[in-house]
Coordinates of C-alpha atoms and ligand atoms in Angstrom, one line a residue:
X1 CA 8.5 -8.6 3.9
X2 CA 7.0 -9.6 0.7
X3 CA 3.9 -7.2 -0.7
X4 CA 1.8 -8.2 -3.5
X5 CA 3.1 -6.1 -6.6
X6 CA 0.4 -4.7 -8.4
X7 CA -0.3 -3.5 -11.6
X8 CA -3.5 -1.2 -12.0
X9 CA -5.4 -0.8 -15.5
X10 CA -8.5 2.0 -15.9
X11 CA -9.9 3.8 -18.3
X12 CA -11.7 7.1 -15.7
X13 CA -11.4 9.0 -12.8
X14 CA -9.5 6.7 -10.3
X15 CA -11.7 6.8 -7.6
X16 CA -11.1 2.6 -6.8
X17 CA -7.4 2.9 -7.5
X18 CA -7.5 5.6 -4.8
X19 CA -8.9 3.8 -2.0
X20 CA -6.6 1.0 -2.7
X21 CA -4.0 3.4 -2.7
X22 CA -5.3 4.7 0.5
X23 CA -5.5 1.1 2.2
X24 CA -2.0 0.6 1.1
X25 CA -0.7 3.8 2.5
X26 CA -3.0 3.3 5.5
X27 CA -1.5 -0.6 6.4
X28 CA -4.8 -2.5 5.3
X29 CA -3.5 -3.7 2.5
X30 CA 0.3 -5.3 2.2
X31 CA 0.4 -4.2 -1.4
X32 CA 2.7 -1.9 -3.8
X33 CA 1.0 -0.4 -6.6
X34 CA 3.8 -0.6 -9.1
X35 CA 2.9 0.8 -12.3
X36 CA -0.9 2.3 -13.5
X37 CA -1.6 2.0 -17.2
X38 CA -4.7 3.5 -19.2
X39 CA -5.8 3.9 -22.7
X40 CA -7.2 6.9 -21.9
X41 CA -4.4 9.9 -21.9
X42 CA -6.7 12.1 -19.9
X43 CA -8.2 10.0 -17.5
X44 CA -7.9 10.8 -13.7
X45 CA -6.6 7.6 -12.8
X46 CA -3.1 9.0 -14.2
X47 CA -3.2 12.0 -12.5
X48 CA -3.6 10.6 -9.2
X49 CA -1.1 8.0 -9.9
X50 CA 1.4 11.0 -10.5
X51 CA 0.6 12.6 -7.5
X52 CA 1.3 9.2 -5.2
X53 CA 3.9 9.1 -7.1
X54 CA 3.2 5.8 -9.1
X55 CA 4.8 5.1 -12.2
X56 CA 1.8 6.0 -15.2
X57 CA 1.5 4.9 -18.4
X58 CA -0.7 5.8 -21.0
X59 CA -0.7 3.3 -23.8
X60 CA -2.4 4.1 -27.1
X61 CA -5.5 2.1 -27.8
X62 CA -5.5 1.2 -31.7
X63 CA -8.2 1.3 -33.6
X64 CA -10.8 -0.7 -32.2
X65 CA -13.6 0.4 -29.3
X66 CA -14.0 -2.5 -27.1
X67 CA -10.5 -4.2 -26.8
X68 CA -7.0 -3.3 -27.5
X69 CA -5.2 -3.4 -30.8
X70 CA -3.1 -6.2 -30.1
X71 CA 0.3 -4.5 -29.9
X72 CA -1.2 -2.3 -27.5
X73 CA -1.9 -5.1 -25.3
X74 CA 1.9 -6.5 -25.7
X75 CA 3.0 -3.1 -25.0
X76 CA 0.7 -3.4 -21.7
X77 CA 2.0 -6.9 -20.7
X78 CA 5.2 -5.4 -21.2
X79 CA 5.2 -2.8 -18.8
X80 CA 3.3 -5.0 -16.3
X81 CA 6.1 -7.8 -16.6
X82 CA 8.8 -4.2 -16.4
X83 CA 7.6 -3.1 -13.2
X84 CA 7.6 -6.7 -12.2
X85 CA 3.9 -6.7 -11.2
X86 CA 2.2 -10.4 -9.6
X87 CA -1.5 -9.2 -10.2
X88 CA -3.4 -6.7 -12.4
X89 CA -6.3 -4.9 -11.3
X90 CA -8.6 -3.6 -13.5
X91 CA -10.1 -0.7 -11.8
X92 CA -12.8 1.0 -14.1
X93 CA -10.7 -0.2 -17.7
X94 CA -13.2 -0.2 -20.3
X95 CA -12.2 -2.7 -23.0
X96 CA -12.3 -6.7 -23.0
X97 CA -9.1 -8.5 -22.3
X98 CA -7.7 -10.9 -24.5
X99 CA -5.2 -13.7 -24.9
X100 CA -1.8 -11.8 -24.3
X101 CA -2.9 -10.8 -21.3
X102 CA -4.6 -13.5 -20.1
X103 CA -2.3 -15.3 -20.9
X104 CA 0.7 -13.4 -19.0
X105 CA -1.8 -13.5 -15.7
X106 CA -3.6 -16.7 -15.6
X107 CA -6.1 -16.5 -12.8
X108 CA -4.0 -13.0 -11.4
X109 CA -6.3 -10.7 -12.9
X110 CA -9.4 -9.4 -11.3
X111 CA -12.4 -6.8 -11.8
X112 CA -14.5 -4.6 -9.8
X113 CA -18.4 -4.3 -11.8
X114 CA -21.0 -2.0 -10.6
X115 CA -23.3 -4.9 -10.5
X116 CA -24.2 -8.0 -8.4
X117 CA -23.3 -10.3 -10.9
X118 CA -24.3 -12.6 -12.7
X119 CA -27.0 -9.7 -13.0
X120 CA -26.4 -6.7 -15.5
X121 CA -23.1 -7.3 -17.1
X122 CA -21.8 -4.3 -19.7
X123 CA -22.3 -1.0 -19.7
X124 CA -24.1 1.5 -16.9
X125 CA -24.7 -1.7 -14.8
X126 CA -26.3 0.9 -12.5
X127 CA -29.1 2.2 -15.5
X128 CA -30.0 -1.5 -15.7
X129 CA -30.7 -2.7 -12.3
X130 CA -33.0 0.7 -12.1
X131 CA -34.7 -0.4 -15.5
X132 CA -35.3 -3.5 -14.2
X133 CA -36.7 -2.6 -11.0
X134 CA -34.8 -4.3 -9.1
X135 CA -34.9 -3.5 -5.1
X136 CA -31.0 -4.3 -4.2
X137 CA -28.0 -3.5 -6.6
X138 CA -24.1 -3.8 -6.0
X139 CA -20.7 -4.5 -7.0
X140 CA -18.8 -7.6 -7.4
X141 CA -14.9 -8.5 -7.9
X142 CA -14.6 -11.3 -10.3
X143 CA -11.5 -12.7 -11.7
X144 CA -11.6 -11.6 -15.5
X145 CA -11.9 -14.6 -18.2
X146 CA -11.8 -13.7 -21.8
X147 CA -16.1 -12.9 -21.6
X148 CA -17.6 -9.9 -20.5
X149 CA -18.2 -9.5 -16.8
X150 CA -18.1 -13.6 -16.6
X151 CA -15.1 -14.5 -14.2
X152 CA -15.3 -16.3 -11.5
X153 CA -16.9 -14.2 -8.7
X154 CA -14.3 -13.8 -5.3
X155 CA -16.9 -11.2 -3.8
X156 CA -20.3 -9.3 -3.7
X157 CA -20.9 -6.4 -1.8
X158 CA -25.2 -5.4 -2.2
X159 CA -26.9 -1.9 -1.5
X160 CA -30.3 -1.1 -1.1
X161 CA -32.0 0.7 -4.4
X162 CA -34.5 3.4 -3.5
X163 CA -37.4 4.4 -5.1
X164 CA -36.9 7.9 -5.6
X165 CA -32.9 7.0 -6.7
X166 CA -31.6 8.6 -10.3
X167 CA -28.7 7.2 -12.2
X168 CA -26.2 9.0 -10.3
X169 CA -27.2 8.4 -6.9
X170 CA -27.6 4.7 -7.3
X171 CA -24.0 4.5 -8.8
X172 CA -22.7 6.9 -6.3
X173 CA -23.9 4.6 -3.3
X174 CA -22.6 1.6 -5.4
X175 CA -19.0 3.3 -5.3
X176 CA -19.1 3.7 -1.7
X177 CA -19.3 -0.2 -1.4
X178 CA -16.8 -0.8 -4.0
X179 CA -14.7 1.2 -2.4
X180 CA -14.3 -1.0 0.3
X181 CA -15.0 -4.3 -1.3
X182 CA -12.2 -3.9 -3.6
X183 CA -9.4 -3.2 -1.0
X184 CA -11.2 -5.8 1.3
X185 CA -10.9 -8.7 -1.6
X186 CA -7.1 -7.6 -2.1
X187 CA -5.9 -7.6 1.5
X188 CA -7.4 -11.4 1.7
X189 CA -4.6 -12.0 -1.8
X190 CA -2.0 -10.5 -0.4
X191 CA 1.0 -12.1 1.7
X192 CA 0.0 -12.0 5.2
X193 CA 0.8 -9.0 7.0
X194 CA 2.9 -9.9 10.4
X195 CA 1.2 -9.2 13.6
X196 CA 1.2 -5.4 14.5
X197 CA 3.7 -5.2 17.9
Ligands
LIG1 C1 -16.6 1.5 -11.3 O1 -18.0 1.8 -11.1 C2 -16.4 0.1 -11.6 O2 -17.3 -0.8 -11.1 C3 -16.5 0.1 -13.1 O3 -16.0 1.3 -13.5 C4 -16.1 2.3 -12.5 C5 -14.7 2.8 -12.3 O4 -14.7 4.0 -11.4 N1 -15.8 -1.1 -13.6 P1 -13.4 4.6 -11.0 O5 -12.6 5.0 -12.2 O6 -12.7 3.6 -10.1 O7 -13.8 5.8 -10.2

């Protein structure tokens, strides 16, 4: 039966590509995580790739902050197009996409922000909501565009903000509910799964 063929991109500790790894393992989610690429050599999201078993890339960055050197990004569309990955998931990557990708993946690459968008794109989405005061915060997966945090939004997923919250607790509840919305969005892209006998 056919899966959706992943490829997964992230820059940290892993924590989404886990619980879709989970909710693949787990028959939620009629996916195959086929290869897991960051630009960070250190970054957990490798490691636990390892451990599943996943093939895991690093690819070096280049000399810019915010996006790829551009053969880095051929050398990512490369491996994607290897491992014969359908969709990329960005899952906590930190730099902008741009035209070799996007242009690989039209309309089969997607986000997960810390942020009910189009509130608080960027950075520490989290930090934002609380300096604006807002009441509610969230997370939202978008398919990725070549703007920051401006795709087309698929799903929202809100949490109440507390008034006593810090930084981390906020973005620590936030996690909890991407960690469902983000499976959740990619079990409604993937090939049906046949009825269960
Ligand atoms: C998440 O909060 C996500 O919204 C943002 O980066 C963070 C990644 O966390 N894009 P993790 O690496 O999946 O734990």
């Amino acid at each position: 039966m056919e899966k959706l063929k992943l490829g997964v991109l992230g820059s940290g500790k892993g924590s989404n590509f886990r619980a879709i790894a989970d909710a693949i393992q787990t028959g939620g989610l009629n996916a195959e995580a086929r290869i897991v690429i960051s630009d960070v050599e250190s970054a957990g999201i490798l490691a636990l790739a390892h451990e599943r078993k996943i093939r895991a890339e690093f690819v070096a960055p280049g000399r810019f902050k915010t996006k790829l050197e551009p053969e880095a990004e051929q050398r990512v569309v490369a491996l994607l197009q290897e491992a014969g990955v359908e969709f990329v998931v960005l899952a906590g990557w930190m730099r902008m996409i741009k035209a070799p990708l996007l242009e690989a993946f039209p309309r089969r690459i997607i986000n997960i922000h810390p942020s009910l968008l189009p509130a608080f794109p960027g950075l520490e989405a989290w930090k934002q909501a609380l300096a604006a005061g807002a009441t509610e915060a969230g997370c939202t997966v978008h398919y990725v565009d070549s703007g920051m945090d401006t795709g087309e939004i698929i799903a929202r997923s809100a949490v109440p903000v507390f008034p006593t919250d810090t930084a981390e607790e906020l973005h620590a509840r936030i996690q909890v509910a991407e960690h469902r919305l983000y499976p959740a969005v990619l079990a409604r892209l993937a090939p049906a799964q046949p009825e269960a006998r």
